[in-house]
Every structure is written in C-alpha cells, then in structure tokens.
Coordinates of C-alpha atoms and ligand atoms in Angstrom, one line a residue:
M214 CA -0.3 0.0 0.3
A215 CA 2.7 2.3 1.1
L216 CA 4.8 1.6 -2.4
S217 CA 1.4 2.3 -4.4
I218 CA 0.9 5.5 -2.8
A219 CA 4.3 6.8 -3.3
G220 CA 4.1 5.9 -7.0
L221 CA 0.7 7.4 -7.4
L222 CA 2.5 10.7 -5.7
G223 CA 5.5 10.4 -8.1
S224 CA 3.0 10.9 -11.1
I225 CA 0.7 13.8 -9.3
V226 CA 4.4 15.7 -8.8
A227 CA 5.3 14.8 -12.2
P228 CA 8.3 17.4 -12.6
A229 CA 7.9 20.6 -14.8
A230 CA 11.0 19.6 -17.2
R231 CA 8.9 16.6 -18.4
L232 CA 6.1 18.6 -19.5
R233 CA 8.7 21.7 -21.1
A234 CA 10.5 18.8 -22.8
Q235 CA 7.2 17.5 -24.5
S236 CA 6.5 21.1 -25.6
D237 CA 9.9 21.3 -27.2
T238 CA 9.7 18.6 -29.1
T239 CA 6.3 18.6 -30.6
Q240 CA 6.5 22.4 -31.4
T241 CA 10.0 23.8 -32.9
T242 CA 9.7 27.4 -33.5
A243 CA 12.0 29.5 -35.2
T244 CA 12.2 33.2 -35.5
L245 CA 14.8 35.4 -37.6
F246 CA 15.8 39.0 -36.4
R247 CA 17.4 40.8 -39.3
N248 CA 19.1 44.0 -39.6
V249 CA 20.0 44.4 -36.0
K250 CA 23.1 45.5 -34.1
V251 CA 23.9 43.4 -30.9
F252 CA 24.7 44.2 -27.9
D253 CA 26.1 40.8 -26.4
G254 CA 25.9 41.0 -23.2
R255 CA 30.0 41.6 -22.7
S256 CA 31.1 44.2 -24.9
E257 CA 30.8 48.0 -24.4
R258 CA 29.9 48.4 -28.3
L259 CA 27.3 47.5 -30.5
G260 CA 28.4 45.0 -33.6
P261 CA 27.5 45.7 -37.1
S262 CA 24.4 45.2 -38.7
T263 CA 23.3 41.4 -38.5
S264 CA 20.7 38.7 -38.1
V265 CA 20.1 36.4 -35.3
L266 CA 18.4 33.3 -35.8
V267 CA 16.5 31.5 -33.0
V268 CA 15.7 27.9 -33.4
G269 CA 13.1 26.4 -30.5
N270 CA 14.6 27.9 -27.4
R271 CA 18.3 29.1 -28.4
I272 CA 20.3 31.2 -30.2
A273 CA 21.3 29.0 -33.3
K274 CA 23.2 31.6 -35.6
I275 CA 24.2 34.8 -35.7
G276 CA 25.4 36.1 -39.2
T277 CA 24.8 38.2 -42.3
D278 CA 23.5 35.6 -44.6
I279 CA 21.0 33.5 -42.9
A280 CA 18.1 32.3 -45.2
P281 CA 14.9 32.2 -42.5
P282 CA 13.7 28.4 -42.0
A283 CA 10.3 27.1 -43.4
R284 CA 7.5 28.9 -41.1
A285 CA 10.0 31.3 -39.6
T286 CA 8.5 34.3 -37.9
V287 CA 10.8 37.2 -39.7
I288 CA 11.3 40.4 -37.7
D289 CA 13.1 43.4 -39.1
G290 CA 14.8 45.0 -36.7
G291 CA 15.5 48.2 -38.9
G292 CA 19.0 48.7 -37.7
R293 CA 17.9 48.6 -34.1
T294 CA 19.5 47.1 -30.8
L295 CA 19.2 43.6 -30.0
M296 CA 20.4 42.7 -26.6
P297 CA 19.9 39.8 -23.7
G298 CA 17.3 40.0 -21.2
L299 CA 17.5 41.9 -18.2
I300 CA 18.6 39.9 -15.0
D301 CA 17.4 41.3 -11.5
A302 CA 19.5 39.2 -9.2
H303 CA 17.8 40.1 -6.1
W304 CA 13.6 39.9 -6.5
H305 CA 10.8 38.6 -4.5
A306 CA 8.3 37.7 -6.9
M307 CA 5.6 37.1 -3.8
L308 CA 6.1 40.2 -2.3
V309 CA 6.3 42.7 -4.3
R310 CA 2.3 43.3 -4.6
P311 CA 1.0 43.0 -1.0
T312 CA 1.8 45.2 1.9
P313 CA 3.7 42.7 5.0
A314 CA 0.3 42.4 6.3
E315 CA -1.3 41.3 3.0
A316 CA 1.5 38.8 2.4
L317 CA 0.6 36.9 6.0
A318 CA -3.2 37.5 5.7
W319 CA -4.1 36.8 1.9
D320 CA -5.7 33.6 0.6
V321 CA -2.7 31.2 -0.7
G322 CA -4.3 30.9 -4.1
Y323 CA -5.4 34.5 -4.4
A324 CA -1.4 35.5 -3.4
N325 CA -0.2 33.5 -6.3
L326 CA -2.6 34.9 -9.0
V327 CA -1.4 38.7 -7.7
A328 CA 1.8 37.2 -8.1
G329 CA 1.6 35.6 -11.2
E330 CA 0.1 38.8 -12.7
E331 CA 3.1 40.7 -11.2
A332 CA 5.4 38.4 -13.0
T333 CA 3.5 38.9 -16.6
A334 CA 4.4 42.5 -15.7
T335 CA 8.0 42.0 -14.9
L336 CA 8.4 40.3 -18.4
M337 CA 7.0 43.1 -20.1
R338 CA 9.4 45.2 -18.1
G339 CA 12.2 43.2 -20.1
F340 CA 13.3 41.1 -17.1
T341 CA 13.4 37.6 -18.6
T342 CA 15.2 36.2 -15.3
V343 CA 14.7 37.1 -11.7
R344 CA 16.6 35.6 -8.8
D345 CA 14.2 35.2 -5.8
V346 CA 15.8 35.8 -2.7
G347 CA 13.1 34.5 -0.4
G348 CA 9.4 34.0 -0.8
P349 CA 7.0 30.9 -1.2
V350 CA 7.6 31.2 -5.3
F351 CA 8.1 27.5 -6.0
G352 CA 4.1 27.3 -7.4
L353 CA 4.5 30.6 -9.6
K354 CA 7.7 29.3 -11.1
R355 CA 6.6 26.1 -12.0
A356 CA 3.2 28.1 -13.5
I357 CA 5.6 29.8 -15.6
D358 CA 8.0 27.5 -16.8
D359 CA 4.7 25.2 -17.8
G360 CA 3.3 27.9 -19.4
V361 CA 0.3 28.4 -17.5
V362 CA 1.3 32.3 -17.1
A363 CA 3.5 34.4 -18.6
G364 CA 6.8 35.4 -16.5
P365 CA 10.3 35.5 -15.9
R366 CA 12.5 32.5 -15.2
I367 CA 12.7 32.1 -11.7
Y368 CA 15.9 31.2 -9.4
P369 CA 13.8 30.1 -6.3
S370 CA 15.3 30.5 -2.8
G371 CA 12.1 29.5 -1.4
A372 CA 11.8 30.7 2.3
M373 CA 14.3 32.9 4.1
I374 CA 15.9 31.5 7.0
T375 CA 16.2 33.8 10.1
I376 CA 16.7 33.4 13.7
T377 CA 14.0 34.3 16.4
S378 CA 13.8 38.1 16.0
G379 CA 16.1 38.6 12.9
H380 CA 15.3 39.9 9.4
G381 CA 12.3 38.2 8.3
D382 CA 11.0 37.3 11.6
F383 CA 7.5 39.3 11.5
R384 CA 5.9 37.5 14.3
Q385 CA 4.0 39.3 16.7
P386 CA 5.1 39.3 20.5
F387 CA 2.3 37.5 21.8
E388 CA 3.4 34.9 19.7
L389 CA 5.9 34.1 21.8
P390 CA 7.5 31.7 23.2
R391 CA 8.2 29.2 20.7
T392 CA 8.2 25.7 22.0
M393 CA 10.0 23.1 20.2
G394 CA 7.7 21.0 18.1
S395 CA 5.1 23.4 18.5
A396 CA 2.6 24.5 15.6
Q397 CA 4.2 27.0 12.8
T398 CA 3.3 30.3 12.5
R399 CA 1.5 31.7 9.3
M400 CA 4.6 33.4 8.0
E401 CA 6.3 29.7 8.1
Q402 CA 3.2 27.8 7.1
I403 CA 3.2 30.1 3.9
G404 CA 6.7 29.4 3.1
G405 CA 7.7 32.9 3.2
S406 CA 10.6 32.5 6.5
M407 CA 11.4 29.7 8.6
V408 CA 13.0 30.7 12.2
A409 CA 16.2 28.1 12.9
D410 CA 18.1 29.3 16.0
S411 CA 20.8 25.9 16.3
P412 CA 22.9 24.4 13.8
D413 CA 20.2 21.2 13.6
E414 CA 17.5 23.5 12.5
V415 CA 19.2 25.4 9.9
R416 CA 20.3 22.1 8.6
L417 CA 16.6 20.8 8.3
R418 CA 15.1 24.1 7.2
A419 CA 17.9 24.7 4.4
R420 CA 17.4 20.9 3.1
E421 CA 13.2 21.6 3.2
Q422 CA 14.0 24.3 0.5
L423 CA 16.7 22.1 -1.3
M424 CA 13.4 19.2 -1.3
L425 CA 11.1 21.9 -2.5
G426 CA 13.5 23.3 -5.4
A427 CA 15.6 25.8 -4.2
S428 CA 18.2 26.8 -6.5
Q429 CA 20.3 28.6 -3.8
I430 CA 19.8 28.8 -0.1
K431 CA 18.9 32.3 1.8
L432 CA 19.8 33.1 5.1
T433 CA 19.5 36.5 7.1
A434 CA 23.0 36.7 8.7
G435 CA 22.4 40.6 10.1
G436 CA 19.5 43.3 11.0
G437 CA 17.2 44.3 8.2
V438 CA 15.5 47.7 7.5
A439 CA 11.6 46.4 7.0
S440 CA 11.6 43.9 9.9
P441 CA 10.1 44.6 13.3
H442 CA 12.6 43.2 15.7
S443 CA 15.8 43.4 14.0
P444 CA 17.9 46.4 14.7
L445 CA 20.4 46.8 11.5
D446 CA 23.6 46.5 14.1
V447 CA 23.0 43.3 15.2
T448 CA 25.1 39.9 13.7
T449 CA 22.2 37.1 13.7
F450 CA 23.6 33.4 12.8
T451 CA 26.5 31.9 14.5
E452 CA 29.4 30.6 12.7
P453 CA 28.1 27.0 13.3
E454 CA 24.7 28.0 12.3
L455 CA 25.5 29.2 8.8
H456 CA 28.1 26.5 8.3
A457 CA 25.5 24.3 8.7
A458 CA 23.6 25.6 5.7
V459 CA 26.8 26.3 3.6
E460 CA 27.4 22.4 4.0
A461 CA 23.9 21.5 3.1
A462 CA 23.6 23.5 0.3
E463 CA 27.3 22.4 -1.0
N464 CA 26.0 19.1 -0.6
W465 CA 23.3 19.4 -3.1
G466 CA 25.5 21.4 -5.3
T467 CA 24.8 24.8 -4.6
Y468 CA 25.8 27.8 -2.4
V469 CA 24.3 29.9 0.5
T470 CA 24.0 33.8 0.0
V471 CA 22.8 36.1 2.8
H472 CA 21.4 39.2 4.1
A473 CA 23.9 41.0 5.4
Y474 CA 24.9 45.1 5.5
T475 CA 27.3 45.4 8.3
P476 CA 31.0 44.3 8.5
A477 CA 30.5 42.1 11.3
S478 CA 27.8 40.0 9.8
I479 CA 29.4 40.2 6.3
Q480 CA 32.9 38.7 7.8
R481 CA 31.6 36.0 9.6
A482 CA 29.4 34.6 6.8
I483 CA 32.3 34.6 4.7
R484 CA 34.3 32.7 7.2
A485 CA 31.4 30.3 7.0
G486 CA 31.6 29.7 3.9
V487 CA 29.0 31.8 2.2
K488 CA 29.7 32.4 -1.3
C489 CA 27.2 35.8 -2.0
I490 CA 26.6 38.7 0.4
E491 CA 23.2 40.5 -0.6
H492 CA 23.3 44.3 0.0
G493 CA 26.5 45.0 1.9
H494 CA 25.8 48.6 2.3
L495 CA 27.2 49.5 5.5
M496 CA 30.5 47.3 4.6
D497 CA 34.0 48.7 5.5
E498 CA 37.4 49.0 3.6
A499 CA 38.4 45.8 5.6
T500 CA 35.4 43.9 4.4
A501 CA 35.3 45.1 0.9
R502 CA 39.1 43.3 0.7
M503 CA 38.0 40.4 2.4
I504 CA 35.2 40.0 -0.1
G505 CA 37.6 40.7 -3.1
E506 CA 40.2 38.2 -1.6
R507 CA 37.5 35.1 -0.8
G508 CA 36.0 35.6 -4.6
V509 CA 32.8 36.2 -3.1
W510 CA 29.8 37.7 -4.8
L511 CA 28.5 41.3 -3.9
S512 CA 24.7 41.4 -4.6
I513 CA 23.6 45.1 -3.8
Q514 CA 21.2 47.5 -5.0
P515 CA 21.3 51.0 -5.8
F516 CA 18.1 51.9 -3.5
P517 CA 16.3 55.3 -4.2
E518 CA 16.2 57.8 -1.7
E519 CA 12.4 57.9 -2.1
G520 CA 12.1 54.3 -1.0
A521 CA 11.9 55.9 3.1
N522 CA 8.5 57.1 2.1
A523 CA 7.4 53.1 2.6
F524 CA 7.9 54.0 6.3
P525 CA 5.9 56.2 8.3
P526 CA 7.6 59.7 9.5
G527 CA 9.5 59.4 12.5
S528 CA 9.6 55.6 12.3
E529 CA 12.5 53.1 13.2
E530 CA 12.1 51.5 9.8
R531 CA 12.7 54.9 8.0
A532 CA 15.7 55.8 10.0
K533 CA 17.5 52.5 9.5
F534 CA 16.5 53.1 5.7
A535 CA 18.4 56.3 5.6
E536 CA 21.5 54.9 7.3
V537 CA 21.5 52.0 4.5
V538 CA 21.3 54.9 1.7
A539 CA 23.7 56.8 3.5
G540 CA 26.3 53.7 3.0
M541 CA 25.4 53.3 -0.5
D542 CA 27.7 55.4 -2.4
V543 CA 30.8 54.6 -0.2
A544 CA 29.7 50.7 -0.8
Y545 CA 29.8 51.3 -4.6
R546 CA 33.1 52.8 -4.6
M547 CA 34.5 50.3 -2.7
A548 CA 32.8 47.5 -5.0
R549 CA 34.8 49.6 -8.0
K550 CA 37.7 49.6 -6.0
Y551 CA 38.3 46.4 -5.0
R552 CA 36.9 44.9 -8.4
L553 CA 34.3 42.7 -6.6
K554 CA 32.2 40.3 -8.3
T555 CA 29.4 43.1 -8.3
A556 CA 25.5 41.9 -9.3
W557 CA 22.9 44.2 -9.8
G558 CA 19.2 44.3 -8.0
T559 CA 16.3 46.1 -7.0
D560 CA 15.0 44.6 -4.0
V561 CA 11.3 45.8 -4.8
L562 CA 9.2 45.0 -1.8
F563 CA 5.4 45.2 -0.6
S564 CA 5.2 48.6 -3.9
P565 CA 4.3 47.7 -7.1
A566 CA 4.6 51.5 -7.8
M567 CA 8.4 50.9 -7.2
A568 CA 8.3 47.5 -9.2
R569 CA 7.1 49.8 -12.3
R570 CA 10.2 51.7 -11.9
Q571 CA 12.3 48.5 -12.2
G572 CA 14.3 49.6 -15.0
E573 CA 15.2 52.6 -13.4
L574 CA 16.8 51.3 -10.9
L575 CA 19.3 50.1 -13.3
V576 CA 19.9 53.5 -14.5
K577 CA 20.7 54.6 -11.0
L578 CA 23.9 53.0 -11.3
Q579 CA 24.8 55.7 -14.0
K580 CA 26.2 57.4 -10.6
W581 CA 29.0 54.7 -10.7
Y582 CA 29.1 53.1 -13.7
T583 CA 29.1 53.6 -17.6
P584 CA 25.5 52.8 -19.5
A585 CA 27.9 49.6 -21.1
E586 CA 29.2 48.5 -17.6
A587 CA 25.6 48.7 -16.1
L588 CA 24.3 46.6 -19.1
V589 CA 26.5 44.1 -18.5
M590 CA 26.1 43.8 -14.9
A591 CA 22.4 43.4 -15.5
T592 CA 23.1 40.7 -18.1
S593 CA 26.2 38.3 -18.2
T594 CA 27.8 39.6 -14.8
N595 CA 24.1 38.5 -13.5
A596 CA 24.2 35.2 -15.5
E597 CA 27.2 34.2 -13.7
L598 CA 25.9 34.4 -10.2
L599 CA 23.3 32.6 -11.4
A600 CA 24.9 29.7 -13.1
M601 CA 26.7 29.2 -9.3
S602 CA 23.7 27.3 -8.2
G603 CA 25.3 24.3 -10.5
K604 CA 23.5 21.3 -10.5
R605 CA 20.7 22.9 -9.0
N606 CA 20.4 25.6 -12.0
P607 CA 16.8 25.3 -12.9
Y608 CA 17.6 26.5 -16.5
P609 CA 20.6 25.2 -17.8
G610 CA 22.2 27.0 -20.9
K611 CA 24.0 30.2 -20.9
L612 CA 21.9 33.3 -20.3
G613 CA 22.6 36.9 -20.3
V614 CA 24.6 36.7 -23.4
V615 CA 23.6 36.9 -27.1
E616 CA 25.8 34.3 -28.6
E617 CA 25.5 30.9 -30.7
G618 CA 23.8 27.9 -28.4
A619 CA 22.5 30.2 -25.5
L620 CA 19.1 30.3 -24.3
A621 CA 17.1 32.9 -26.2
D622 CA 16.1 35.4 -23.9
L623 CA 16.2 38.5 -26.2
L624 CA 15.0 42.1 -26.2
L625 CA 14.8 44.4 -29.5
V626 CA 15.4 47.9 -28.1
D627 CA 14.2 51.3 -30.3
G628 CA 17.6 52.8 -29.8
N629 CA 20.9 52.2 -28.4
P630 CA 20.8 51.6 -24.9
L631 CA 24.7 51.7 -24.6
D632 CA 24.6 55.3 -25.5
N633 CA 21.3 56.2 -23.5
L634 CA 20.8 53.7 -20.7
R635 CA 17.4 55.6 -19.9
L636 CA 15.7 53.5 -22.4
V637 CA 15.5 51.0 -20.3
A638 CA 13.2 52.8 -17.9
N639 CA 10.7 53.0 -19.9
P640 CA 9.9 49.3 -21.3
A641 CA 6.6 49.8 -22.9
K642 CA 8.0 52.3 -25.4
N643 CA 11.4 51.3 -26.0
F644 CA 11.2 47.7 -26.0
L645 CA 9.8 46.5 -29.2
V646 CA 10.4 42.8 -29.1
I647 CA 10.6 40.7 -25.7
M648 CA 11.3 37.1 -26.0
K649 CA 11.9 34.6 -23.4
D650 CA 13.2 31.1 -24.2
G651 CA 12.5 31.6 -27.8
T652 CA 8.9 32.5 -27.6
V653 CA 7.7 36.1 -28.3
Y654 CA 5.7 37.7 -25.6
K655 CA 5.7 41.1 -27.4
N656 CA 6.2 42.1 -30.8
L657 CA 5.3 45.9 -31.8
I658 CA 7.4 45.6 -35.2
R659 CA 4.8 43.1 -37.3
Ligands
ZN222 ZN1 15.6 41.5 -0.2

C-alpha cells in the first residue's frame, strides 16, 4: 500500500521539466531577427548590422547571410539594438504587490494569482530572469515554466531562513515563546520565512528548501530595514549555524547567500563559507578587501532615496533605511576599487509602484558606472551569479548573452542603450520585442 501511494504521488508531482520537454519536441519554432545591431551582454560597443536566428529556445546562428527556415517568424529590426533579456539578481516575486500584513493574511491561491499578474508585468518590463531571494515562489515558478502564466525565469530560494527576532521574523510578541515542536506560525506555513535557532534547525530548514526546488539557499545574517524586531547592527546566526546551511547547500551542489549590511555580519558569513552577500551597504574597507580576496559575490542594490516613503515619518524603519542609503555611495565605490564580483538587483518589496520603476533602478547605476558597465552587470555578470547554482540550476544553458547556443532571451530596443541607458526605464515604449526561451511575448514590429 505504502509503495503504491508513493508511486501515485510520483505521478502527481510530475517534474515541470517533463512538461517542457514534451512541448519542445512537438513544436519547434524559429524566429529570425534581421538587420539588428547586437549588444552581446559583454562588449562595450554594438556589433555591425547582422541577423540572429532563434530555433526552439536557443540562439542557433548569428551572421549576415542566414536564410529563414520554413515557417520562421521574420522580424526586421530596422537597424535597432538586439540585447539579452535583463536579469534582476535580487527579487521577491511573491512580495512585490502585497503589504507585509497582506502577505500574511491573503489566501494563498489569491496571493499566487496576484504574483502571476506581477510576473507577467515583470517580463513585460524586459526582465526575462529573476533571482528570487525569499518567498513562497515554487508554485509560481512552476506555473511560469509550464506556460500557465507568462513571467520571467525564476531562480528560487524559497523561504528565507532567519533566527528568532532576525530579519524576516515578522511574528508578534504575543506569539512567543516558541516551543520545540509547536505549530508553525502563519509566516512559516506559507513558506515566507523559517525561524531556525541551532545548526540542526538550520540544516533541516535548508534541506527542506532544497527538497522543494531551491536553486540557492538564503539566510539573513544580520539586521534589516523592513523587519520589526531586528536592529541594523545585529549579527544574527552564529558561524556554526551559517556553516550548517553552507554544508547542506554544498552537498547539493549549490551555495548559500546571506542578507548582510554590516562588516561583522558579512565577515562571519564569509568565514562560514557563504558565497554571496546580499546588500553590503554598510561594509568597511577591510570587509570589501575580504570579499574580494575570497572571491565572494556582492549582490548590491542602488536603493532610491524616495524608498524611505514606504515607512512612516519618524519610524525606526525609516531611520534604518536612511542609514543604509547613506552607506551606499561608499559601498559602490569600494566595489569598484576592489573589483568585486558585483551583481545588480532591485529588492523591490511591498510596492507595485516601485516595481514599475524596476528598469529605472538600473539607470541609477550611472552614478558609479557607464551605461555599458551597467548593462553588462544586468546581463552577463548577473548570469554568472545564477550559474553558481550548479547542478541545481533550473535553466541549464547560457543566459545574459547573445551568442550561438545561448538560451534565447532577447530584447529589441528602439535605440542604443549603450549611449542612452534611460531607454530601459521606459520598456513599454522602447522594448519593441520581448522574447523569453525562444517565445515572443511582445512584438510591436509586425
Ligand atoms: Zn530582499
């Protein structure tokens, strides 16, 4: 009996990959982009006018003399720019539209439908991939991969793992004390974040997220802005706790990334084997040097000053936000100085209005980088970070580049973003074609 139930469950939870494989073999599509100048995701300049042929979900050929295969869609680029789809390295697909209270209170089905609509909007802003660093995103990811709803590729972390009172612990004081084996809180039931207070608990929670399909594991190693019980200065997990997660992730061929602003929390995480730091806005010179020497990634975001408006005037959260923003300029300068492997992301939370400005948050990099450097970061560099998921990479293949054999995530841009980065801030107008995985989701050319 037990065996047959296991067999039945096996067929119910058919991997999304199987469904994708079926659709790939039954309908191989082809698209030929003619007369385009390519930004390949790496170079500072556009290439000469050329053609790019997409067959199935990959870029098959790039060159001037490509004849379109039978039944291929031909798109005349009119000399415009063809570039890789944008990648946001720090996103929370399930937490963009609700308020914190709604994220806990909403019916899970409703929350997923709202997140699905936001995922489609995200794709329509030209973001063909997001790295999701916390939230119950596995169902949404599967629905997107299976073609149920249009949205970006998602590299899911699943629930953030936090300590009691840490960033991501949204419990009320009356919910304490927690006793071992007690019922889960709402936040844990929905898979938003998980509280773990020992190496064993961390190991358990990390392994659960891996079982659910996490491509990387996210812990919160220090205090945060939007969390009610964690001052910015605190260092949360102990080194053995962090190491337990690192070991669990590495046993699965992937890595741990941590939320950390301060030198103490960053340095402890690196000592524990963590491979990527989210934020890092308050790091000092010694910490930047350590990040560089250990080859750790810095996944930092250019937070807009008006982000403070999300928090009531005079509130603790607002003060914490101001402190982070104040550190940002120094942090970016050190990232440049020590040539840190730097990823770009937005970390839009609880604000559909800010999500509409996702591309504008890439333009903000111009304070420290050239347009070409910013675009390389949001394409090929971010893709290098995604590839750190190793065997847990849900989308094996090259992302963030336009080259033969790469996965076909492409934008046709009306103008040259290497000259005018502001083009990415108005995707509705300037992104004429949006393709993900070889499928055209938007085409204003025909
Ligand atoms: Zn975040």
